PDB file of C-alpha atoms in Angstrom:
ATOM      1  CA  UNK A   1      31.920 117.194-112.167  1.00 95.00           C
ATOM      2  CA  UNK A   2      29.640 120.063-112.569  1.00 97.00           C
ATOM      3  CA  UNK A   3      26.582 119.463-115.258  1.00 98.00           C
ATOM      4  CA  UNK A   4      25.145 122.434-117.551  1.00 98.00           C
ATOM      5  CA  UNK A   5      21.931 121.382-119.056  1.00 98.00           C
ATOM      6  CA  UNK A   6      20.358 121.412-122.517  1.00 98.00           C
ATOM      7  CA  UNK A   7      18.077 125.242-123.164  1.00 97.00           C
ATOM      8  CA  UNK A   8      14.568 124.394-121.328  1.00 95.00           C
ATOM      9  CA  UNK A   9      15.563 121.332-119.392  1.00 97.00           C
ATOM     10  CA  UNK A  10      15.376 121.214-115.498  1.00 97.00           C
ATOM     11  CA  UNK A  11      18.431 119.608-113.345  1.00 97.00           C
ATOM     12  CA  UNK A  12      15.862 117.239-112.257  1.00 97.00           C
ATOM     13  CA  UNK A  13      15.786 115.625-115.445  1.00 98.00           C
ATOM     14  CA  UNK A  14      19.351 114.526-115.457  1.00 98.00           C
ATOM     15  CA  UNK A  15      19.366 113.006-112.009  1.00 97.00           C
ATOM     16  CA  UNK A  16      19.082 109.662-112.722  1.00 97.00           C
ATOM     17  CA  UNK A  17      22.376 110.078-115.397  1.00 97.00           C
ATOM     18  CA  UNK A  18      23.865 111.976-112.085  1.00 96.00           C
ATOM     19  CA  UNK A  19      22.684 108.904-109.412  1.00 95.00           C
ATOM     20  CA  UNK A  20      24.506 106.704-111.766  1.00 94.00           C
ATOM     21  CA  UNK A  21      28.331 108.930-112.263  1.00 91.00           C
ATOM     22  CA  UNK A  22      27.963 109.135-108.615  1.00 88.00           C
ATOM     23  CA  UNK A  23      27.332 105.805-107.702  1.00 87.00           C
ATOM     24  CA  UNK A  24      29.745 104.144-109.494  1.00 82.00           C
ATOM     25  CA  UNK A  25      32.584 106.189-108.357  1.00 83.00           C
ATOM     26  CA  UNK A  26      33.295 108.087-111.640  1.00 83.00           C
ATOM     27  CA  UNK A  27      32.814 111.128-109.839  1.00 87.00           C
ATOM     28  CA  UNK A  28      33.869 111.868-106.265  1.00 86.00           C
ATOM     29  CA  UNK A  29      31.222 114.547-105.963  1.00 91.00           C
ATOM     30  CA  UNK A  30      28.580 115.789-108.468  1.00 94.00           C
ATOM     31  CA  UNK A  31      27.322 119.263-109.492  1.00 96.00           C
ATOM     32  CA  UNK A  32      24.529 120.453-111.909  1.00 97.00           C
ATOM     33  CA  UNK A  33      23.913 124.071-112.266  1.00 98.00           C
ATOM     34  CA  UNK A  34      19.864 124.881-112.517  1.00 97.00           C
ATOM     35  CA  UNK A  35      19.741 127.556-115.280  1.00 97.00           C
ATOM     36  CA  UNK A  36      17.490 130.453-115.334  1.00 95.00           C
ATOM     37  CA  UNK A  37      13.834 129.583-115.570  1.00 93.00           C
ATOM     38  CA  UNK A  38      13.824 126.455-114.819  1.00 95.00           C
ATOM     39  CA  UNK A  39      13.635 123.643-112.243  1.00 93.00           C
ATOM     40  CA  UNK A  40      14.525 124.768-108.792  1.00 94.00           C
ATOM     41  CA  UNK A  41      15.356 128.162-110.029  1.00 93.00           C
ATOM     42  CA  UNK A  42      13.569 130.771-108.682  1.00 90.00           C
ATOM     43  CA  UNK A  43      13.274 133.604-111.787  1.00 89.00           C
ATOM     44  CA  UNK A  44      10.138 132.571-114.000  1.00 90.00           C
ATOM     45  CA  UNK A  45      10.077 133.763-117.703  1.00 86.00           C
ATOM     46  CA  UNK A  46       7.273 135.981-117.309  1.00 86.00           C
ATOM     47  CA  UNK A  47       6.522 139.749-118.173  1.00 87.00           C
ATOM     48  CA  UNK A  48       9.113 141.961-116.528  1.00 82.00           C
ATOM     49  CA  UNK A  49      11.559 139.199-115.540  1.00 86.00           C
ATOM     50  CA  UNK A  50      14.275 138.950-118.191  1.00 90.00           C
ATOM     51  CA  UNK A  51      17.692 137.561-118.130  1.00 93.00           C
ATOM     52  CA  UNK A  52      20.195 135.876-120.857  1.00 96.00           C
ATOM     53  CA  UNK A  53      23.128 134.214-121.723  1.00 97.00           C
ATOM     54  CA  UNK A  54      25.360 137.211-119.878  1.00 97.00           C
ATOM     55  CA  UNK A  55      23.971 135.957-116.526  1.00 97.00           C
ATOM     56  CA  UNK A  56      25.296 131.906-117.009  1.00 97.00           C
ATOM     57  CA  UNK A  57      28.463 132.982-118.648  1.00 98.00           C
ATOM     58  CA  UNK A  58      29.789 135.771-116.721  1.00 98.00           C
ATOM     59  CA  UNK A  59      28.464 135.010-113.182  1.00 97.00           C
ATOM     60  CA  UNK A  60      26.394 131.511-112.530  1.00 97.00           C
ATOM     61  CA  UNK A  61      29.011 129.573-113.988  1.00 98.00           C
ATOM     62  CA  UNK A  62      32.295 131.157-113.079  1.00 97.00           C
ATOM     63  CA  UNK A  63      30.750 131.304-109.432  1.00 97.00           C
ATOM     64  CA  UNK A  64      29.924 127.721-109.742  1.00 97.00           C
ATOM     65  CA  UNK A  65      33.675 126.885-110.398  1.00 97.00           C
ATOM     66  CA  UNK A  66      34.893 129.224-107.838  1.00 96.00           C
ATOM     67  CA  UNK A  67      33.127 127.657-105.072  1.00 96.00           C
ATOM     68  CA  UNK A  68      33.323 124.031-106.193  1.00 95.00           C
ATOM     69  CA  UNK A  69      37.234 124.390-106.716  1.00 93.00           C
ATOM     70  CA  UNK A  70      37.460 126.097-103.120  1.00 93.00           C
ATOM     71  CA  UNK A  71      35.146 123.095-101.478  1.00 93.00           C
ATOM     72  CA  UNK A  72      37.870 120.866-103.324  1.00 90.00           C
ATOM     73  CA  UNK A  73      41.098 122.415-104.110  1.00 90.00           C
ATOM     74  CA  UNK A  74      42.555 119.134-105.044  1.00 88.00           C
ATOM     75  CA  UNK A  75      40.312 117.096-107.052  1.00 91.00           C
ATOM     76  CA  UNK A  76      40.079 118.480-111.095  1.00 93.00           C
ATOM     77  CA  UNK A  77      37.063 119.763-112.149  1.00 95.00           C
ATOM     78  CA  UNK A  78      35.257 118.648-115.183  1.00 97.00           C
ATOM     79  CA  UNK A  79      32.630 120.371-116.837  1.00 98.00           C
ATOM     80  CA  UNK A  80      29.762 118.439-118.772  1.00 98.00           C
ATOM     81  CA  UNK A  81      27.662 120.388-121.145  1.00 98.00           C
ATOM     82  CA  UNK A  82      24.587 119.355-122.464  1.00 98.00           C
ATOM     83  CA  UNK A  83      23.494 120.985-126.007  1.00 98.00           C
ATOM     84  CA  UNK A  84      22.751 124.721-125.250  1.00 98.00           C
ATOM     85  CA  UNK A  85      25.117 123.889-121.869  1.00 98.00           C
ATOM     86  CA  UNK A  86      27.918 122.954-124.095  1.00 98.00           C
ATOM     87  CA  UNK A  87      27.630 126.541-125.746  1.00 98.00           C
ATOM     88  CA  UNK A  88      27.423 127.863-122.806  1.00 98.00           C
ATOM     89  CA  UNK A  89      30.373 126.133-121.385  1.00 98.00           C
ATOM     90  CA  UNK A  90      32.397 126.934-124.275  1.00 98.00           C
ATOM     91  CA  UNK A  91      31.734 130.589-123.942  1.00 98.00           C
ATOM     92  CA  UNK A  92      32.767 130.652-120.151  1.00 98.00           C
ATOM     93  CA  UNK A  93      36.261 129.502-121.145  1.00 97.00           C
ATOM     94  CA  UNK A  94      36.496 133.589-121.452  1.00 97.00           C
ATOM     95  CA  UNK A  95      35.278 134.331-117.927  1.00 97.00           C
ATOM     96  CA  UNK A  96      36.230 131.468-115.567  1.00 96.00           C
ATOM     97  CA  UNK A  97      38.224 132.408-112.450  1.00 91.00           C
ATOM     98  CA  UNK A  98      40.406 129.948-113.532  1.00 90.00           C
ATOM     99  CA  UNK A  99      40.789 126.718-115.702  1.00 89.00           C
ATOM    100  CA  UNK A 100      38.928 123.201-115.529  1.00 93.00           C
ATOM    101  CA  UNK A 101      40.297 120.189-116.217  1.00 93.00           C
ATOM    102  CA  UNK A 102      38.241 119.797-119.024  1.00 96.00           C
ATOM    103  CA  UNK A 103      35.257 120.140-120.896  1.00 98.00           C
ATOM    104  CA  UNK A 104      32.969 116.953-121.893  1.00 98.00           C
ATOM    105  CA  UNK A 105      30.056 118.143-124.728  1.00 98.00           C
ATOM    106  CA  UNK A 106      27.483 116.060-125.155  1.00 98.00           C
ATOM    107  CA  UNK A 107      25.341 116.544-128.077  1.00 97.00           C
ATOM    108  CA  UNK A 108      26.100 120.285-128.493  1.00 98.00           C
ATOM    109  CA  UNK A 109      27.234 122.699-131.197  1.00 97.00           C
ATOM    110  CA  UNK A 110      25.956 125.818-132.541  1.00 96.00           C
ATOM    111  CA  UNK A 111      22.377 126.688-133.291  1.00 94.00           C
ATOM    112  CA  UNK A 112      22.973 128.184-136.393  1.00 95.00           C
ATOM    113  CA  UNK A 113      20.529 127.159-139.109  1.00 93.00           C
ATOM    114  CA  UNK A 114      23.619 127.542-142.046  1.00 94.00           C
ATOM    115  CA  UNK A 115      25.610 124.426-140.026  1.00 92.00           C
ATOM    116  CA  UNK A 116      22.865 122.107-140.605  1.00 90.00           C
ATOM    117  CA  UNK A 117      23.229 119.573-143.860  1.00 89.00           C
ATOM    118  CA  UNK A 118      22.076 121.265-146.982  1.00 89.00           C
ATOM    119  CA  UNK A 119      19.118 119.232-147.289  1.00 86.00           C
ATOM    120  CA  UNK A 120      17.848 120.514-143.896  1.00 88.00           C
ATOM    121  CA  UNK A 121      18.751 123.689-144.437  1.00 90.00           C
ATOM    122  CA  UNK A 122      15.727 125.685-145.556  1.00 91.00           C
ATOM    123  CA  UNK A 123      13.602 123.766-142.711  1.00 87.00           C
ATOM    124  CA  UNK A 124      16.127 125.121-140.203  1.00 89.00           C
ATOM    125  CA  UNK A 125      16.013 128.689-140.868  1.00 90.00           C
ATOM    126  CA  UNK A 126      12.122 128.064-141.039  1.00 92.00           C
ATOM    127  CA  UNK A 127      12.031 127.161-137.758  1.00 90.00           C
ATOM    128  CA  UNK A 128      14.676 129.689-136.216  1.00 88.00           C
ATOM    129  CA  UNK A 129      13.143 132.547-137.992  1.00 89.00           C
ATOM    130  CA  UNK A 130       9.688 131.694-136.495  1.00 91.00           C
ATOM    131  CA  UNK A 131      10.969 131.063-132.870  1.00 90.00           C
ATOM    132  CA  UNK A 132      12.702 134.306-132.761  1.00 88.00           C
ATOM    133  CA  UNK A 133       9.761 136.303-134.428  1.00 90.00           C
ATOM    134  CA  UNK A 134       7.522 134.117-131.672  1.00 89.00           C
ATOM    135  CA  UNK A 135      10.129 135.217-128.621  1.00 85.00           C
ATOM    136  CA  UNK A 136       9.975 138.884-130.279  1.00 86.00           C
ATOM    137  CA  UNK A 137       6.602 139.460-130.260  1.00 87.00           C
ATOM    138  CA  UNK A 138       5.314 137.757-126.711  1.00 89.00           C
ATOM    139  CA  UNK A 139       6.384 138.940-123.160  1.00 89.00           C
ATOM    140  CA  UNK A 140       8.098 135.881-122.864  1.00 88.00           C
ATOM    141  CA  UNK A 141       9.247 132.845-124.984  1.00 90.00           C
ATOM    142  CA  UNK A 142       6.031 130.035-123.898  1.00 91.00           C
ATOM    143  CA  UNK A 143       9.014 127.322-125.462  1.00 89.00           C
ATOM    144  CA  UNK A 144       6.672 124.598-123.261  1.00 90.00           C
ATOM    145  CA  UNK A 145       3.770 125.329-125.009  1.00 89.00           C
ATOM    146  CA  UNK A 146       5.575 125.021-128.633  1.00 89.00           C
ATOM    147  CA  UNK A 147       6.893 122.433-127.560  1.00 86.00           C
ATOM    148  CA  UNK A 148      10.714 123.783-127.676  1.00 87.00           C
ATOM    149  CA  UNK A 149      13.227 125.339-125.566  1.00 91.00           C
ATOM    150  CA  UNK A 150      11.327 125.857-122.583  1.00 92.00           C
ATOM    151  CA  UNK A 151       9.940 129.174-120.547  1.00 93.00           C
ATOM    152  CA  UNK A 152      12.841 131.505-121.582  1.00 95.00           C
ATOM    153  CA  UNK A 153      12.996 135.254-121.192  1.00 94.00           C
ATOM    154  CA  UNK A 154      12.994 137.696-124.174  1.00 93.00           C
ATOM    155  CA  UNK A 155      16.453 138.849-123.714  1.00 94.00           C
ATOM    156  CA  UNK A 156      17.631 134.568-123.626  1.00 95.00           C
ATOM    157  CA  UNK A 157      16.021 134.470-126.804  1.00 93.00           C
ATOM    158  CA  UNK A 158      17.627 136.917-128.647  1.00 94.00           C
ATOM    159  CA  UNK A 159      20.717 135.811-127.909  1.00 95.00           C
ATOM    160  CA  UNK A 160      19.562 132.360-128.591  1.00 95.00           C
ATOM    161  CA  UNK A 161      18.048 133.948-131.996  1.00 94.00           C
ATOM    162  CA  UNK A 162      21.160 136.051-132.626  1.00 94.00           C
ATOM    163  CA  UNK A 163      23.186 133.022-132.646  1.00 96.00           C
ATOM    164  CA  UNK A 164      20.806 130.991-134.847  1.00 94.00           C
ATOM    165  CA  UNK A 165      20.703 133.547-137.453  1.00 94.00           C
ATOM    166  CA  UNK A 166      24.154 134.870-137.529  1.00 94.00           C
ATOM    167  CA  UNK A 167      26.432 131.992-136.545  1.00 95.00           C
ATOM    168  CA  UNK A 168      28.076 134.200-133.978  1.00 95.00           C
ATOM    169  CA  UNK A 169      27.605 134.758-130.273  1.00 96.00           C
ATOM    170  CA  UNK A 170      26.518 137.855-128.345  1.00 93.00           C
ATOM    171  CA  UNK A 171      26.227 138.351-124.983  1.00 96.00           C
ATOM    172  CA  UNK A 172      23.515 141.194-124.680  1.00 95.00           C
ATOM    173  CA  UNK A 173      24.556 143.812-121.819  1.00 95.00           C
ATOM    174  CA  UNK A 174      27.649 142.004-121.641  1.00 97.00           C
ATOM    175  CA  UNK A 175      30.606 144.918-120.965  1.00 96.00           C
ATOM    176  CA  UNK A 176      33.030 142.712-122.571  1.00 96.00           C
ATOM    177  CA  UNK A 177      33.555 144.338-125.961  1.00 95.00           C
ATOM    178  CA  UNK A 178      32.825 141.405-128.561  1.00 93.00           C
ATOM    179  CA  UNK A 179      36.618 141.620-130.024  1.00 94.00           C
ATOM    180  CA  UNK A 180      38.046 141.074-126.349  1.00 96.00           C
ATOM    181  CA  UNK A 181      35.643 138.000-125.864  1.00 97.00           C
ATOM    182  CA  UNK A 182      36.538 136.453-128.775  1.00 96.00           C
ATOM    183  CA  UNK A 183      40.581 137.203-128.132  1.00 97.00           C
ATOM    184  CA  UNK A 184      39.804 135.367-124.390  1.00 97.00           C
ATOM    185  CA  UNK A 185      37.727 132.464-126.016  1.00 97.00           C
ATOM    186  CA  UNK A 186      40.889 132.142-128.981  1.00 97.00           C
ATOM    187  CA  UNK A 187      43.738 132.583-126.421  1.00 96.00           C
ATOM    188  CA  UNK A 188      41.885 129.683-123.847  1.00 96.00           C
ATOM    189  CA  UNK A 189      43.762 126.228-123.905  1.00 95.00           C
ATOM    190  CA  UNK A 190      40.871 124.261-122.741  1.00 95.00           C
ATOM    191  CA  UNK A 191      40.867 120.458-122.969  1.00 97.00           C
ATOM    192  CA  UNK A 192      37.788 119.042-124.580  1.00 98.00           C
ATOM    193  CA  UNK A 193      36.161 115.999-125.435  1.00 98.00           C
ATOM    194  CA  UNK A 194      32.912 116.455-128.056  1.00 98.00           C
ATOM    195  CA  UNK A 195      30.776 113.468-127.178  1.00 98.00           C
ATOM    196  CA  UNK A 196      28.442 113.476-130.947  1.00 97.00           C
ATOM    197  CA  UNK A 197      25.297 111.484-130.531  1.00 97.00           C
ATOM    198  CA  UNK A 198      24.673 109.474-133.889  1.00 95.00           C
ATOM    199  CA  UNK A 199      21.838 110.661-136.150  1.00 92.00           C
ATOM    200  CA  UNK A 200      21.082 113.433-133.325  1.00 93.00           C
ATOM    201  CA  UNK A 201      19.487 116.168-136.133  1.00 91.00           C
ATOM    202  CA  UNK A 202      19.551 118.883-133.123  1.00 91.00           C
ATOM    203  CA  UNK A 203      23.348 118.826-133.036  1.00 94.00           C
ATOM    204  CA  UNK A 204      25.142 117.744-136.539  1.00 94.00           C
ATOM    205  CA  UNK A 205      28.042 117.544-136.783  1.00 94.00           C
ATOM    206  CA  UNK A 206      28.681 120.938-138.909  1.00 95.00           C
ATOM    207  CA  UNK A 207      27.064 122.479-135.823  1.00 96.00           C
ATOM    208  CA  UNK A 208      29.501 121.110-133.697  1.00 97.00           C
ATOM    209  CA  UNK A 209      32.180 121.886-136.052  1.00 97.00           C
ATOM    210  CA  UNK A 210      31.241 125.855-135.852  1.00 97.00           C
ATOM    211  CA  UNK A 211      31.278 125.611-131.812  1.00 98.00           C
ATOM    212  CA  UNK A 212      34.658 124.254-131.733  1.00 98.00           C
ATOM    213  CA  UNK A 213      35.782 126.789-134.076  1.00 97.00           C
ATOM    214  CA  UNK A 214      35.333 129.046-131.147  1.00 97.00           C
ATOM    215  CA  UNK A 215      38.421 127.592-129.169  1.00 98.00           C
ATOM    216  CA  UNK A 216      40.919 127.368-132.082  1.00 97.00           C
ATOM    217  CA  UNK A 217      44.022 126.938-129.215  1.00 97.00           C
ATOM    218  CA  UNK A 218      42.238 123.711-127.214  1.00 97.00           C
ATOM    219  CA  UNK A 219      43.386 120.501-127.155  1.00 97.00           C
ATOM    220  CA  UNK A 220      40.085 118.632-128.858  1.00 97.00           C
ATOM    221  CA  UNK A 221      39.478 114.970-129.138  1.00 97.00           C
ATOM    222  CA  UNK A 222      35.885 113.667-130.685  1.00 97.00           C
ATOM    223  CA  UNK A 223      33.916 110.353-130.302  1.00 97.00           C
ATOM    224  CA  UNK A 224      30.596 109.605-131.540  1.00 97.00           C
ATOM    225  CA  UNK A 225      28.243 107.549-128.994  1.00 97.00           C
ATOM    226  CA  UNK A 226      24.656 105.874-130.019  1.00 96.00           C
ATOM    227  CA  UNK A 227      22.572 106.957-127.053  1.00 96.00           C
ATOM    228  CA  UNK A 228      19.613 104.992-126.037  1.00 97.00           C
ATOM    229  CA  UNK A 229      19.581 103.105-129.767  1.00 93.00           C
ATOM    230  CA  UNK A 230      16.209 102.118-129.297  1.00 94.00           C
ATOM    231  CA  UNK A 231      14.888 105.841-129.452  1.00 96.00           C
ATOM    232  CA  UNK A 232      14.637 107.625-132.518  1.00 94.00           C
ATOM    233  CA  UNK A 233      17.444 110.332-133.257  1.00 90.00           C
ATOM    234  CA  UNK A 234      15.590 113.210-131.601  1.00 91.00           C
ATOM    235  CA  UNK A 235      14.663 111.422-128.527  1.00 95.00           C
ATOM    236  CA  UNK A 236      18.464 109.809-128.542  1.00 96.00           C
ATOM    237  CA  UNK A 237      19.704 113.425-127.987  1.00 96.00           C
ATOM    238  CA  UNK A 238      18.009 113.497-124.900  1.00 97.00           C
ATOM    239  CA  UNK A 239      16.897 109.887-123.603  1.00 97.00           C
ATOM    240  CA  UNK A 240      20.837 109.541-122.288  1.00 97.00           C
ATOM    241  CA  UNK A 241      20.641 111.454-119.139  1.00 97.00           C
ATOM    242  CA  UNK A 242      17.393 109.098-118.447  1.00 97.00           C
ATOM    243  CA  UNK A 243      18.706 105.630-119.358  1.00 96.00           C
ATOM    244  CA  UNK A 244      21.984 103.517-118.901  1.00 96.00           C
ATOM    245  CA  UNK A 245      23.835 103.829-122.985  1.00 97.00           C
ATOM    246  CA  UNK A 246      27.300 104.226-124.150  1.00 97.00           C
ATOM    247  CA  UNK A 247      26.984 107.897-122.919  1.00 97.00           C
ATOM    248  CA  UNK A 248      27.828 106.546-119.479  1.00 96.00           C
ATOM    249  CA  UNK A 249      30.810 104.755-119.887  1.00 96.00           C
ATOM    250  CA  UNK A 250      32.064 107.575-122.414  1.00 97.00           C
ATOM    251  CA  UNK A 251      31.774 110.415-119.899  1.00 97.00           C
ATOM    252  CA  UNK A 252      33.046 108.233-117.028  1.00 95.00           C
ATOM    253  CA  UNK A 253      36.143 107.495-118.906  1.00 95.00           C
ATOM    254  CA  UNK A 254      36.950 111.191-119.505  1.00 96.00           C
ATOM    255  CA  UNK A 255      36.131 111.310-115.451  1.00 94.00           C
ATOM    256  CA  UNK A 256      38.876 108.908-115.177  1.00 93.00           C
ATOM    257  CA  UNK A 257      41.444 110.291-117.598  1.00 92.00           C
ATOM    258  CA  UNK A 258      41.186 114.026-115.597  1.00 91.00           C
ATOM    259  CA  UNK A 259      41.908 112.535-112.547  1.00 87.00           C
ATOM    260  CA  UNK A 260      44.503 110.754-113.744  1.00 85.00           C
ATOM    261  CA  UNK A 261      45.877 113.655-115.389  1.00 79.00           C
ATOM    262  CA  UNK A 262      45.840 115.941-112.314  1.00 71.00           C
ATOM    263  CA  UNK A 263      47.290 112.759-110.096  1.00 67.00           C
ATOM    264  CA  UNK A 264      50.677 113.720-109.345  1.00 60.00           C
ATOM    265  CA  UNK A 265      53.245 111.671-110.858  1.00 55.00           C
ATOM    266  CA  UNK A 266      56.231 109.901-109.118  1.00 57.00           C
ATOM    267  CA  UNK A 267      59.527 111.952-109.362  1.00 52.00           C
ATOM    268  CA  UNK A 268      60.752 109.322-111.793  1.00 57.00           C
ATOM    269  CA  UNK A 269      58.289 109.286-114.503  1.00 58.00           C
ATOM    270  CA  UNK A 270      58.547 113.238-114.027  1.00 54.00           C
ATOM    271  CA  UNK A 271      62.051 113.079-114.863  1.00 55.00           C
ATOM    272  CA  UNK A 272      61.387 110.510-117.836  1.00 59.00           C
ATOM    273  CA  UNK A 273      58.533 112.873-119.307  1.00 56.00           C
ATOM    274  CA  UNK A 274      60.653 115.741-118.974  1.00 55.00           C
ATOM    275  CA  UNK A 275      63.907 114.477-120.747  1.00 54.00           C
TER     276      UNK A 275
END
C-alpha cells in the first residue's frame, strides 16, 4: 500500500496507523509518500521556494508507483488517500505509468466551499476566501501558524484556492491542456472505495460527491466509518491514523479484497466466470 497524506500533515503522523496495517499482515509492505513541505521532505515553504499540486500529480506520485510496482511486480498496489491525498490521488489516475489496484479515500472530497451543506455554506466561503487572500498576499502560506493546512508554498495554494473557489481543478504549469486532463481522468477505470468519516465537517459528503464526479467511468463502492467516536467530528477526521477505530479494519479489508482480486484463479473457476 502506498499512503498520501492529508494538506499540512507529515508521514510521521500516520505511523502508528502504518505500524498497525503492517503488523497485522494487511499489507505485505507499506509506503507513505512525504509531500512537499513537510516532514522528512527537504523543500521548506519559504520565500523563493514554490511548488504545487503539478509536482505530486505528475511526478512524486507516478514515480512512487513506478518504483514500488518494479520492487514488486506481483503483489497489487493500493493507494490510500487521506483528505487533500485523496484529491490528489484521484487526479493522478490521469498520469500514472500504469493502473493500481485500487484507490481507498479516507475522509476526502473536494474543497469547494459550494459542496458544503447549505447551512455551512456562507462560513465556508468565509474561510476559503480569507486563506487564499492570506496565501496571496505572504511569501508563503504560515498554514501552522493559522492553525490550517500547514507551511505550503504560494503556487500549492492557489491551486488549493482555485479549487475551493471554483469547484474545478488546475494544475498550475501543468503542460497538460485542462480538456486532455479531464478526458484522461473521465476515460480512467479506477476501482475505488470512499471510506466517509461520520459527522467529519472537513469532508461532507457533497464534497465527496463532487470528487467522485471526477472519475465518472470507475467502479465506486462507499462506506461510512465512525473514527475514534470519542473525538469530536473535526478531531475524528484525523484522530484515525493515531488510534485503533473502525478505520482499521475497513482499509484492511479493501487490503484483502485487492489481493484477492489480483490472486490468480484456478483454471476451473476461470472457465466458470467466463461462461
Amino acid at each position: 500500500m502506498l499512503l498520501v497524506p492529508a494538506m499540512g500533515v507529515p508521514v510521521g503522523f500516520y505511523q502508528p496507523f502504518l505500524t498497525r496495517l503492517g503488523s497485522d499482515g494487511a499489507a505485505a509492505e507499506v509506503h507513505a509518500l512525504e509531500l512537499p513541505g513537510q516532514g522528512t521532505s527537504t523543500l521548506r515553504a519559504r520565500r523563493g521556494v514554490d511548488y504545487g499540486y503539478r509536482e505530486i500529480v505528475e511526478d512524486m506520485l507516478p514515480d512512487a508507483v513506478e518504483r514500488i510496482a518494479r520492487a514488486a511486480p506481483q503483489r497489487p498496489l493500493v493507494v490510500i488517500g487521506h483528505s487533500l491525498g485523496g484529491q490528489l490521488s484521484v487526479l493522478a489516475c490521469a498520469t500514472l505509468p500504469r493502473p493500481v489496484e485500487r484507490l481507498v479515500l479516507i475522509a476526502a472530497g473536494t474543497a469547494h466551499w459550494r459542496a458544503w451543506p447549505q447551512g455551512r455554506r456562507l462560513r465556508a466561503a468565509l474561510s476559503v476566501h480569507g486563506i487564499a487572500a492570506v496565501a496571496a498576499l505572504l511569501p508563503w502560506y504560515p498554514g501552522t501558524r493559522l492553525g490550517f493546512g500547514g507551511d505550503q508554498a504560494r503556487r500549492f495554494m492557489r491551486d488549493w484556492s482555485y479549487n475551493a473557489r471554483t469547484g474545478r481543478y488546475r494544475l498550475e504549469g501543468s503542460a497538460i491542456p485542462d480538456v486532455e486532463f479531464a478526458q484522461r481522468l473521465a476515460a480512467a477505470r479506477p476501482r475505488v472505495h470512499l471510506l466517509s468519516v461520520d459527522g467529519d465537517p472537513v469532508a461532507p459528503p457533497g464534497a465527496a460527491d463532487e470528487l467522485l464526479a471526477l472519475l465518472p467511468s470507475a467502479d465506486v463502492s462507499r462506506a461510512t466509518v465512525r473514527g475514534v467516536s470519542s473525538d469530536s467530528p473535526w478531531r475524528r477526521h484525523f484522530s484515525w491514523a493515531r488510534r485503533l477505530s473502525d478505520v482499521d479494519d475497513a482499509v484492511a479489508a479493501q487490503l484483502t479484497a485487492a489481493g484477492r482480486a489480483a490472486r490468480p484463479r484456478p483454471l476451473a473457476d476461470a472457465l466458470r466466470a467466463a461462461a
